[in-house]
Coordinates of C-alpha atoms in Angstrom, one line a residue:
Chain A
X1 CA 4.2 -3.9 8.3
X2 CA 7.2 -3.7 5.6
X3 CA 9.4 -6.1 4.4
X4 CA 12.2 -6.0 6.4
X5 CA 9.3 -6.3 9.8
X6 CA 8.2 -9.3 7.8
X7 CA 11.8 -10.9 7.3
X8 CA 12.4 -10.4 10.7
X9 CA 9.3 -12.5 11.7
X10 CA 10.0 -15.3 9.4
X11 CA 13.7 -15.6 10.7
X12 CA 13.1 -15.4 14.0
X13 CA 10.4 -17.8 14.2
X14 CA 11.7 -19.9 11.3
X15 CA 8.1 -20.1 9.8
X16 CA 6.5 -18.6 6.9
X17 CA 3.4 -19.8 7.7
X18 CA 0.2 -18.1 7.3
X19 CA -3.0 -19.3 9.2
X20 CA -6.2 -19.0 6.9
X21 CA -8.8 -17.9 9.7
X22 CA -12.2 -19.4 7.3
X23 CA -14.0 -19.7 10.4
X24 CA -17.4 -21.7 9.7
X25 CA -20.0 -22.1 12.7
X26 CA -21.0 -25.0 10.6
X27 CA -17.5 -26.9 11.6
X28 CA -15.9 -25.1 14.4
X29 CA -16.4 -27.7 18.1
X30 CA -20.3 -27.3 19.4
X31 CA -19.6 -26.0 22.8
X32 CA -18.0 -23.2 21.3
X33 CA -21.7 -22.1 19.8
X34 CA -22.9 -21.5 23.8
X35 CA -21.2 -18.1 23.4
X36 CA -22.3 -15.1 22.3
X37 CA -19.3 -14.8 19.7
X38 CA -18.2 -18.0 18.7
X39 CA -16.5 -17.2 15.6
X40 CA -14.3 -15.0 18.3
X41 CA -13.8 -17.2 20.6
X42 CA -12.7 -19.9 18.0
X43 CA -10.6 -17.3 16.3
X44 CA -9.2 -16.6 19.3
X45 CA -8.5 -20.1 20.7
X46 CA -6.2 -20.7 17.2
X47 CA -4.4 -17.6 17.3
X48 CA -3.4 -19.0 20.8
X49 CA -2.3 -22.2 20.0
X50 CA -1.0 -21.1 16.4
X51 CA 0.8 -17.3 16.7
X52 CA 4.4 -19.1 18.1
X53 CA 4.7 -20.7 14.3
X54 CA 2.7 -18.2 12.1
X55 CA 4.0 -15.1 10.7
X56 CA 0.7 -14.6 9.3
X57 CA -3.4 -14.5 9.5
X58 CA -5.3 -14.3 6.8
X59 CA -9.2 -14.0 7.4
X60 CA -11.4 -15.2 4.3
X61 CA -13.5 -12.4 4.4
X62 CA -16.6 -14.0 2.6
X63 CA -17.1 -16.3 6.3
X64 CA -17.2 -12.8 7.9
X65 CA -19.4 -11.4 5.6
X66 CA -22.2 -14.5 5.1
X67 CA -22.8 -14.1 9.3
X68 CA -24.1 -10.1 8.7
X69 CA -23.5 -7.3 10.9
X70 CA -22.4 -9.8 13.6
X71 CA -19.6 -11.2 11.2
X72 CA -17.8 -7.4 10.7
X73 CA -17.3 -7.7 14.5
X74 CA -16.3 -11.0 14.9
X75 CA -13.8 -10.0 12.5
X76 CA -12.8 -6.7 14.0
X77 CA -12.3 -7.8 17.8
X78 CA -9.9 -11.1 15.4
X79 CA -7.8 -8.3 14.2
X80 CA -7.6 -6.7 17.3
X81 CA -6.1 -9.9 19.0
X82 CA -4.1 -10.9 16.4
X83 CA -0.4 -10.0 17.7
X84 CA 1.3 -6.7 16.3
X85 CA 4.2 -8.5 15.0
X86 CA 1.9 -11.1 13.1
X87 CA 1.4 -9.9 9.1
X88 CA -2.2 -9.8 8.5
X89 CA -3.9 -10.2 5.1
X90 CA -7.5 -9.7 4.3
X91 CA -8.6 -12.4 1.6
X92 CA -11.5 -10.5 0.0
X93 CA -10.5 -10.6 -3.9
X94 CA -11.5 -7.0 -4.2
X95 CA -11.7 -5.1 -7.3
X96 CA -13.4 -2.1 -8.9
X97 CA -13.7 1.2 -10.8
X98 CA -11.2 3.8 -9.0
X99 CA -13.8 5.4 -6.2
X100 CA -15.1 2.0 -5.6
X101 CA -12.1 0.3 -5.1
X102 CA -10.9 3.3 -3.3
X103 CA -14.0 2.6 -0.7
X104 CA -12.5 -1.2 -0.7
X105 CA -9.3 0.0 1.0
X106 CA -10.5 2.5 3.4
X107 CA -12.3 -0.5 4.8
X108 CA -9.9 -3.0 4.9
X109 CA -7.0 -0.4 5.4
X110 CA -8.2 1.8 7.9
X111 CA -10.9 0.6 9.5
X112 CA -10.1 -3.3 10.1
X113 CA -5.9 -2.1 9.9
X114 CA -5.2 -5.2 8.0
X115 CA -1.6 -5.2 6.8
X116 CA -2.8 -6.2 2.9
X117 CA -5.4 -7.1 0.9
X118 CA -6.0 -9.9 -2.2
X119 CA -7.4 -8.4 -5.3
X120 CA -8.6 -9.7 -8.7
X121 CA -6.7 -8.4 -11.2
X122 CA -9.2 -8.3 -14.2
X123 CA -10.3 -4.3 -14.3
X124 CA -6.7 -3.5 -14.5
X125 CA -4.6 -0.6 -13.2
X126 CA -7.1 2.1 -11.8
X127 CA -8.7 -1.1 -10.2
X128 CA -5.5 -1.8 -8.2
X129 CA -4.1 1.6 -7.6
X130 CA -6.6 2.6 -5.0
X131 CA -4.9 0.0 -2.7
X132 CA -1.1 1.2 -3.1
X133 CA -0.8 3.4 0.6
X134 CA 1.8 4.1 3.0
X135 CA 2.9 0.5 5.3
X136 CA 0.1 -1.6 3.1
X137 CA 0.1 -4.4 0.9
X138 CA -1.8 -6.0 -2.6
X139 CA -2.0 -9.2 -3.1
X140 CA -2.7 -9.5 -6.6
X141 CA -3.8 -13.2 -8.2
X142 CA -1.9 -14.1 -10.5
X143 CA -1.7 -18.2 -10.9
X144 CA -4.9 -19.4 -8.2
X145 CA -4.4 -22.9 -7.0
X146 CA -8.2 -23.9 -8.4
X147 CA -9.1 -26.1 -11.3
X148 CA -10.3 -22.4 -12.6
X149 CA -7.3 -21.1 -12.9
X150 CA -6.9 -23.0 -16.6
X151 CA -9.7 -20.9 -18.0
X152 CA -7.9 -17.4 -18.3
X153 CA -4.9 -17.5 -16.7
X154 CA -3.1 -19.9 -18.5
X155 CA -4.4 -18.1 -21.6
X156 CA -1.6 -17.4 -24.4
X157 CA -1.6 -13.9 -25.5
X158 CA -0.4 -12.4 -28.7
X159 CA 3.1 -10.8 -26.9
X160 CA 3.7 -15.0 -26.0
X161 CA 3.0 -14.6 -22.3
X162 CA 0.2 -16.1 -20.2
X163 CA -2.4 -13.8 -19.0
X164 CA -0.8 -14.9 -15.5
X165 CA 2.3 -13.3 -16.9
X166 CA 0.6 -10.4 -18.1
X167 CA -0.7 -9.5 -15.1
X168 CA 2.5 -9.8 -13.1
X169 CA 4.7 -8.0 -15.4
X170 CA 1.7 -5.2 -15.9
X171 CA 1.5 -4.8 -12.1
X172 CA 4.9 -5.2 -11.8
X173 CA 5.6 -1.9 -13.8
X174 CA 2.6 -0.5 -11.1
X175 CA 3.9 -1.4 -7.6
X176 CA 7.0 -1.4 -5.9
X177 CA 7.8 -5.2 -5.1
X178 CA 7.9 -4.4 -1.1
X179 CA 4.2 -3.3 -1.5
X180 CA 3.4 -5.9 -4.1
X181 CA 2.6 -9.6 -3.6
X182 CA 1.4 -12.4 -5.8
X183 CA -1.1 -15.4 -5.2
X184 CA 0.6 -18.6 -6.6
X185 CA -0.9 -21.7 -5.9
X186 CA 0.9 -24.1 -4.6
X187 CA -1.3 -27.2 -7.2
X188 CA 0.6 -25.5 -9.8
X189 CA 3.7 -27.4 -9.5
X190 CA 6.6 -26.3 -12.2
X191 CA 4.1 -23.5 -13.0
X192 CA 5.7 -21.8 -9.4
X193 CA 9.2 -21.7 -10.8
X194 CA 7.9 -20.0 -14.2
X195 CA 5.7 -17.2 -11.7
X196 CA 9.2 -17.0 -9.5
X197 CA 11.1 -16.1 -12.9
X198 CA 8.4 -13.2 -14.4
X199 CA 8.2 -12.1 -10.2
X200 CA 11.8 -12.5 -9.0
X201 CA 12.0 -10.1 -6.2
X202 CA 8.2 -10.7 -4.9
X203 CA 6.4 -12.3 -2.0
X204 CA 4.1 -14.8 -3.2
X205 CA 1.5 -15.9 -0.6
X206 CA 0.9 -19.4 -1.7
X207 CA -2.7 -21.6 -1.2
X208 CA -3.3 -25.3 -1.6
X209 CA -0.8 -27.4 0.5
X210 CA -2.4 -29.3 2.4
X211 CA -6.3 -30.1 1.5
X212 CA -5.7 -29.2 -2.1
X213 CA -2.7 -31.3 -2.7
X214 CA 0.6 -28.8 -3.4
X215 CA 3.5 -29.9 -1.6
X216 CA 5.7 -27.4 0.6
X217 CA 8.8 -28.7 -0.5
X218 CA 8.1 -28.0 -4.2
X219 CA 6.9 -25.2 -3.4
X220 CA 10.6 -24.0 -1.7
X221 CA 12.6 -25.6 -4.2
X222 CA 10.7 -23.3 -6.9
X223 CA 9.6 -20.6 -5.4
X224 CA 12.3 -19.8 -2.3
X225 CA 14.3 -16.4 -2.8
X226 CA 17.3 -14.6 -0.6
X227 CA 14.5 -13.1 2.2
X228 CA 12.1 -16.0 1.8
X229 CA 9.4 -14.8 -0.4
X230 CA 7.1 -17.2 0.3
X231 CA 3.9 -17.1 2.6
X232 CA 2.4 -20.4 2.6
X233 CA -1.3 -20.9 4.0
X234 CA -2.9 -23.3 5.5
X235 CA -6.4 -23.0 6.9
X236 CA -8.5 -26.2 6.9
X237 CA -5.8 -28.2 7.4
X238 CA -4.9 -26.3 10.8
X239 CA -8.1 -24.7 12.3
X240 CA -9.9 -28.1 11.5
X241 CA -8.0 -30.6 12.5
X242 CA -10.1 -31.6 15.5
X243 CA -13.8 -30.7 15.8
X244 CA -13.6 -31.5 19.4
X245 CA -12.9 -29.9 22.5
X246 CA -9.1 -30.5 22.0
X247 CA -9.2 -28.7 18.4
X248 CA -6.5 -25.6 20.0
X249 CA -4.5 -28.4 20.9
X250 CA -4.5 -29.9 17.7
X251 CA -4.0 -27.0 15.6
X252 CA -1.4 -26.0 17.8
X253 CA 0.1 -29.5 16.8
X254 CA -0.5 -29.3 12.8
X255 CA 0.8 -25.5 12.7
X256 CA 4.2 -26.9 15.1
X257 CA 4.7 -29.4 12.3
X258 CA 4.4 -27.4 9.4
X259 CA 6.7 -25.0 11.2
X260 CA 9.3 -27.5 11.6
X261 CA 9.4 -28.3 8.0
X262 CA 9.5 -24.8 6.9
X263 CA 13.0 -24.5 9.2
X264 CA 14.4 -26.9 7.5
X265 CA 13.7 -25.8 4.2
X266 CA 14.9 -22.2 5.5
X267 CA 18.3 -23.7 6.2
X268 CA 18.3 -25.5 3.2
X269 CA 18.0 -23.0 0.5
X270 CA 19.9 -20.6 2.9
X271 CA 17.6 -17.9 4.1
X272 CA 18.4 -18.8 7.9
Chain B
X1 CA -37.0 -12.7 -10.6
X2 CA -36.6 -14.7 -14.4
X3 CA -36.2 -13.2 -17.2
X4 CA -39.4 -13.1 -18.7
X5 CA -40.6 -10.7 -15.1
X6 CA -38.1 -9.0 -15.8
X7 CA -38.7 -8.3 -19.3
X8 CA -42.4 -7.4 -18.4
X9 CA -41.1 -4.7 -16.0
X10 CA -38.9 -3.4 -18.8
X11 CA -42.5 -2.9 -21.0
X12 CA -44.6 -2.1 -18.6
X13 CA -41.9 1.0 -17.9
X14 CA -40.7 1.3 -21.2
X15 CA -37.3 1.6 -19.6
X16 CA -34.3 -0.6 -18.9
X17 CA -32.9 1.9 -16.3
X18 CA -30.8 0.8 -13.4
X19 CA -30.5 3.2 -10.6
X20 CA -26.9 2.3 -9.0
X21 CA -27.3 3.1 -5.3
X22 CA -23.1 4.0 -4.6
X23 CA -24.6 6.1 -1.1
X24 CA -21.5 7.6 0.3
X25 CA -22.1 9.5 4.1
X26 CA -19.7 12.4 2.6
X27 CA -22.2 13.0 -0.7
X28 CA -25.6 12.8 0.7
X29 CA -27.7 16.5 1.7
X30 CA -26.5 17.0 5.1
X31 CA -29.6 17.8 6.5
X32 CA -30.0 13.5 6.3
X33 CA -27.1 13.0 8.4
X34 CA -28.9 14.1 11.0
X35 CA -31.0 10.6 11.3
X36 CA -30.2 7.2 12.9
X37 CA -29.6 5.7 9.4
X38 CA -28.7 8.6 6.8
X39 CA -28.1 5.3 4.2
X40 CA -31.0 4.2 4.5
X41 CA -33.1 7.7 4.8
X42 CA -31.5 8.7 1.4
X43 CA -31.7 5.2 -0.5
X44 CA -35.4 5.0 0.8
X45 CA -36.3 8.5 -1.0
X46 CA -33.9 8.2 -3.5
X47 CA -36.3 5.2 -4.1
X48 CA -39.7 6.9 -4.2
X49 CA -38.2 8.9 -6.3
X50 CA -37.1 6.9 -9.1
X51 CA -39.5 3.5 -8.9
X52 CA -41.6 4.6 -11.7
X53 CA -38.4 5.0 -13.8
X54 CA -36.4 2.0 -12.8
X55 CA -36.5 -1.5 -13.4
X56 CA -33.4 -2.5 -11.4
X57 CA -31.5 -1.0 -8.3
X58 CA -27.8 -1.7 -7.4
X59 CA -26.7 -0.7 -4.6
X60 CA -22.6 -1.0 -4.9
X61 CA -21.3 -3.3 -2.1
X62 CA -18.2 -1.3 -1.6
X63 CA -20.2 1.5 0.0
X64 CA -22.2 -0.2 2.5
X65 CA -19.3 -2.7 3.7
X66 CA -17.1 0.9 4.3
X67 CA -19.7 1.9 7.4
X68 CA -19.0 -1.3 9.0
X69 CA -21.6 -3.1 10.8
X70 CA -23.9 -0.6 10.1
X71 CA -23.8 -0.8 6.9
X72 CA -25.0 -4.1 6.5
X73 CA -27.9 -3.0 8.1
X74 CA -28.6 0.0 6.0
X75 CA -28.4 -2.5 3.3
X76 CA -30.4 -4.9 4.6
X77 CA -33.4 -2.4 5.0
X78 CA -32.7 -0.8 1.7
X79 CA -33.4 -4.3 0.0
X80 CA -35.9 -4.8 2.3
X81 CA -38.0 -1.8 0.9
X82 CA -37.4 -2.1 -2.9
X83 CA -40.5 -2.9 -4.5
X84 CA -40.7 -6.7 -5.1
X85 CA -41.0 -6.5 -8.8
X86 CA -37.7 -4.1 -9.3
X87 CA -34.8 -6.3 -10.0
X88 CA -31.9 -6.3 -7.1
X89 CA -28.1 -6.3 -8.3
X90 CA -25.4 -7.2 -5.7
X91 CA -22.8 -5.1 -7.2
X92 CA -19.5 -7.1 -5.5
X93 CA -17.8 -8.0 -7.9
X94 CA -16.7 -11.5 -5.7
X95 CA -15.4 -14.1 -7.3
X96 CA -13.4 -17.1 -5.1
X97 CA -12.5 -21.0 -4.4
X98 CA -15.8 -23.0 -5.1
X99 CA -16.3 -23.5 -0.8
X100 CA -15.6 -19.5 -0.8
X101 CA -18.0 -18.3 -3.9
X102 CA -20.6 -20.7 -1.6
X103 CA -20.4 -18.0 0.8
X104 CA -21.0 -14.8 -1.3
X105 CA -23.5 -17.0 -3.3
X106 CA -25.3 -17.4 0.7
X107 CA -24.5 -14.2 1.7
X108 CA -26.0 -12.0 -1.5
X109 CA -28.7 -14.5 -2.4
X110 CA -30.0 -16.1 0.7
X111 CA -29.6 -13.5 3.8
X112 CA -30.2 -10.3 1.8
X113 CA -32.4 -11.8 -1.0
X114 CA -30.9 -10.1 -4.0
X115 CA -32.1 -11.1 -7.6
X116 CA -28.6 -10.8 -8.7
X117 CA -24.7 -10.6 -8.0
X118 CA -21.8 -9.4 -10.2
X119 CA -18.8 -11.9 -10.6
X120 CA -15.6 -11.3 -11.5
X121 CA -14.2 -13.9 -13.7
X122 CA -10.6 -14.4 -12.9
X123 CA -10.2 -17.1 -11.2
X124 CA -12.4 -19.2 -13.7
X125 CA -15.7 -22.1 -13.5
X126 CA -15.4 -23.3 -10.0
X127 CA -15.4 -19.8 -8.7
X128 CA -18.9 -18.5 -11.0
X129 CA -20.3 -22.4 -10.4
X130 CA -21.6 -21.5 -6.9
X131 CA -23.7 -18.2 -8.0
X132 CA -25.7 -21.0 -10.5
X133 CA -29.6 -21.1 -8.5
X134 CA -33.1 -21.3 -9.0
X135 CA -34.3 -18.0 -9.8
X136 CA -30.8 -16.2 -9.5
X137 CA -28.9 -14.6 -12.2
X138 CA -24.5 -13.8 -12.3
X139 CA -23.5 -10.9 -13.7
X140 CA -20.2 -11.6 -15.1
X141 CA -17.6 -8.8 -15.9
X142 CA -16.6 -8.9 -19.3
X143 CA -15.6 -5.6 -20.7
X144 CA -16.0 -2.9 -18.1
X145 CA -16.2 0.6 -18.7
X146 CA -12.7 1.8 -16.7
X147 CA -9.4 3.0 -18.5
X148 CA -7.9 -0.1 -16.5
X149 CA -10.4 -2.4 -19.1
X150 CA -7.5 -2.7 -21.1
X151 CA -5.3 -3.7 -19.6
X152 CA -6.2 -7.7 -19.4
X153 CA -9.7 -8.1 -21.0
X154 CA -8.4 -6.4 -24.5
X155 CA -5.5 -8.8 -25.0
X156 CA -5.8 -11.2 -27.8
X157 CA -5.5 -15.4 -27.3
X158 CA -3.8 -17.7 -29.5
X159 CA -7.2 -18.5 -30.5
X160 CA -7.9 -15.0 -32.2
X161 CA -10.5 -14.3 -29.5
X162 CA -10.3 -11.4 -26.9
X163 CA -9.4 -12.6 -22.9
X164 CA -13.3 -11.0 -22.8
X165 CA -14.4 -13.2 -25.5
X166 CA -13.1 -16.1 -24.0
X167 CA -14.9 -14.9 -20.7
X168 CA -18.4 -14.9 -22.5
X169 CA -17.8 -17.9 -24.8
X170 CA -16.6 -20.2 -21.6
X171 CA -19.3 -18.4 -19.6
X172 CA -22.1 -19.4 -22.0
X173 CA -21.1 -22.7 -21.9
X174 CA -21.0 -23.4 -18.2
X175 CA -24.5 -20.9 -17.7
X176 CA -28.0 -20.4 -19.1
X177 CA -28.5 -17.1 -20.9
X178 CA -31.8 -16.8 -18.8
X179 CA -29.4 -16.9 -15.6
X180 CA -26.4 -14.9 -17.1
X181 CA -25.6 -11.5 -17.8
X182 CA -22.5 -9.6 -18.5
X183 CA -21.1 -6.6 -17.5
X184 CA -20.4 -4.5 -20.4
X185 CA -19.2 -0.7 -20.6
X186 CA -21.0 2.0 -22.6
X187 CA -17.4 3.9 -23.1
X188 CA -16.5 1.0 -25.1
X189 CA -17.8 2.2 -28.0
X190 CA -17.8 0.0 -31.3
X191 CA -16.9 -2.8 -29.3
X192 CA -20.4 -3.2 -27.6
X193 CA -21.3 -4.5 -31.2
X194 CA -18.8 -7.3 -30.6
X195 CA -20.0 -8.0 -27.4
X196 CA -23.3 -8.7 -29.0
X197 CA -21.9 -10.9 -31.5
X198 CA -20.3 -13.2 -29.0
X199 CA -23.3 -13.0 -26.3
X200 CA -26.4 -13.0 -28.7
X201 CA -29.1 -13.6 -26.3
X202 CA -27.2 -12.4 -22.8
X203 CA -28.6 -9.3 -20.9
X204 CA -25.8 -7.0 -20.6
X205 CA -25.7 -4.8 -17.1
X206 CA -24.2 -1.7 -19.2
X207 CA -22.4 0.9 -16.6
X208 CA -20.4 4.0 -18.0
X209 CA -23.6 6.1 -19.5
X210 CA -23.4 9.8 -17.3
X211 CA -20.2 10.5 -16.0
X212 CA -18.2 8.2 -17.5
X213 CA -18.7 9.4 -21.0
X214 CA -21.0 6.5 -23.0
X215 CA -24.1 7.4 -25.0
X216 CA -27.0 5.9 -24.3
X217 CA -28.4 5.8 -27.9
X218 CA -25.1 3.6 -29.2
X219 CA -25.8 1.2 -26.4
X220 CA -29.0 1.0 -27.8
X221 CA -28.2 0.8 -31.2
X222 CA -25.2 -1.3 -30.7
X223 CA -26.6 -3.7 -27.9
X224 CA -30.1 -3.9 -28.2
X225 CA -31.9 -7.2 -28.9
X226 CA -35.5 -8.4 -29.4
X227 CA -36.6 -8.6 -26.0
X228 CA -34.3 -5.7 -25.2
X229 CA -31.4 -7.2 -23.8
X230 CA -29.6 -4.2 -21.8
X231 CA -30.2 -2.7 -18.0
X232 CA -28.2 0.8 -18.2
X233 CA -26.9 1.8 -14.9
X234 CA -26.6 5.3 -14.0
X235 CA -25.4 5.8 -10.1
X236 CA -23.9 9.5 -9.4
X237 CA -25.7 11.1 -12.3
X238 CA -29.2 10.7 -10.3
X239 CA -28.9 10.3 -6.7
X240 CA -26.4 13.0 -6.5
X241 CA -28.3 14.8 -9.2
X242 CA -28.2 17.7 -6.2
X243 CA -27.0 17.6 -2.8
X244 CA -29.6 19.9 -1.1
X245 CA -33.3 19.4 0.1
X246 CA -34.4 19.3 -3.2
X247 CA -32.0 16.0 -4.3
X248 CA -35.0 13.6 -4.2
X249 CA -36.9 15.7 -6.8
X250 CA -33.8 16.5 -9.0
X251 CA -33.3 12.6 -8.9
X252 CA -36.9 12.2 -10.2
X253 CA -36.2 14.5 -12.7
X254 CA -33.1 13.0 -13.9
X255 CA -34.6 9.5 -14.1
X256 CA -37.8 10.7 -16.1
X257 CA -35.8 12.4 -18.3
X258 CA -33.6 8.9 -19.0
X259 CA -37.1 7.5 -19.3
X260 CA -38.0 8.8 -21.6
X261 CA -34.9 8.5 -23.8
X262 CA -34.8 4.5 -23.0
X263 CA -38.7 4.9 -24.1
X264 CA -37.7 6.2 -27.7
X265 CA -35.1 3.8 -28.1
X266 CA -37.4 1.1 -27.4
X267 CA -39.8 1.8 -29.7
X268 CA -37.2 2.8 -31.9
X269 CA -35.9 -0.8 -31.8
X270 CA -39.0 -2.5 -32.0
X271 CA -38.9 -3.9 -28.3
X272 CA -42.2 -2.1 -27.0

């Protein structure tokens, strides 16, 4: 999906909301574990009750991964009911030498078709490049909304900038901003409006409203440009907010919420 | 497996060889593809082969996870048949959210048993925190052997250090050297000394040696310690060592010979 498909979604749905799909058998409603897929089935329940006010999914792939072989299809037959017109990201922090990374994308690329993938910055450029193709995203951290993220990326270098900074501008100079995104947390409070200068023209897909603490307003008021550039996640807070039989219902109800609030803030700073 | 097994191995051998286990469908003798599990079929003699030689395997995550479903499985009975006092590395490279690095801890260490996982560092403590257990070591990138290396990991702090010094000092504070490694590059040249400086008493999981360029005789000499300290990965320069019916012997042949470098340099050194 390119950026103008993606513009498109967020203005016509008024949402730039992206569903964190970090489905647990551990927490998703018992009778769902009667079936022979119930990470489906749960997966599929929320994109019901959630794809009218998402413009994006993002499986965390490591929820996949811990179920073995089983997990790869559970997430395969999610990505092949997750709406065409919905972006979808695959939150799998890859990163590697150049053929290993280059492995990396043909997975996530070609044979789950996600739209994008996040990646760890810290190998650098041969690291990244492998996932720059045709119609396909990176999603490269940059400021992560974890206590973590004051170990090396807030790190002053030499040149005065943050190793946040460093990687931005560095991968900046790699990417073409309509192939490039960034991961800002959204805990990182005037941080966001420091990223938004060093990434102007970016999308940032933004963690940590909700269970973590950042707030979706700051997060607009700093980090809001012309187009929107802002996908905001929410996982927990939506796909868990029932354990019961009623949890579509209820996520259905948290995602029409957060929807609402991202209208107004679209009106407000003037995007639609 | 702690480190004092592990050292035994490395005696016992007189070698600190890691064979990296990157299987690729499009590499392996194509008279193999004609089984229900080429993966497997290859990494099983490319086993046989090389056991006497090898005190560690890795296979590389990236290649297994590319075959989908399937994969997993070839990896799961690859681990299953590596002898139980040959040390496992997860080469992943993971690295997420403290509820998310839970996952790949479960995933790496508890489904598929491995002795090992590498971490990259990025997003800080809370993200290496759940790799920390009983009997399980993190390999943490520090200076890796690609171009890309620096990019980040050579900038200089404020504080004078390196960003990869400030990975291994922060690292050694938060983790055992008994449970920690790093990942270091053998193209790095002079620098390995420095590494060794800042991570006395750390293992170092040392790729680059074969086709990347490094010598095996400066990592030695620059990286060697009392109880030797290093495991050198080599991947393509021994399982695809040939590519016809002869590629199990040829990888023999190419490990013996490492052998019996890593053999000099031990006694060289005064390890065994």
């Amino acid at each position: 999906m390119n950026r103008s498909e993606l513009v498109d979604q967020i203005k016509t749905k008024r949402s730039f909301l992206c569903v964190g799909l970090d489905t647990d058998l551990e927490k998703i409603p018992k009778h769902l574990l009667e079936y022979d897929d119930p990470i489906f089935e749960f997966n599929k329940r929320i994109i019901d009750a959630t794809k009218d006010y998402a413009v994006a999914y993002k499986p965390n792939i490591a929820f996949y991964e811990s179920q073995g072989p089983k997990g790869w299809e559970s997430l395969r037959k999610t990505l092949d009911y997750i709406p065409e017109n919905i972006f979808t990201i695959a939150d799998a922090k890859r990163g590697d030498i150049g053929n290993t990374s280059a492995m990396y994308a043909k997975t996530f690329f070609d044979h789950y078709n996600f739209d994008s993938i996040t990646i760890a910055p810290y190998m650098g450029h041969d690291s990244v490049e492998p996932f720059k193709k045709e119609g396909k995203w990176t999603i490269v951290l940059a400021l992560t909304s974890n206590p973590g993220a004051n170990d090396f990326q807030l790190l002053k270098t030499e040149s005065g900038n943050r190793v946040f900074e460093e990687v931005i501008e560095k991968n900046r100079q790699w990417s073409d901003p309509d192939q490039l995104m960034f991961v800002v947390g959204a805990t990182r409070g005037e941080l966001i409006g420091e990223v938004r200068k060093a990434a102007p023209d970016n999308f940032f897909l933004v963690p940590g409203v909700g269970k973590q603490g950042g707030s979706l307003e700051d997060v607009a008021k700093l980090g809001m440009i012309e187009d929107c550039g802002l996908l905001v996640n929410s996982s927990r807070g939506i796909i868990y907010a029932s354990n019961q039989k009623d949890f579509a219902e209820k996520a259905s109800e948290k995602a029409a919420a957060i929807q609402a609030e991202m209208s107004t803030l679209l009106e407000r700073f003037n995007v639609c």
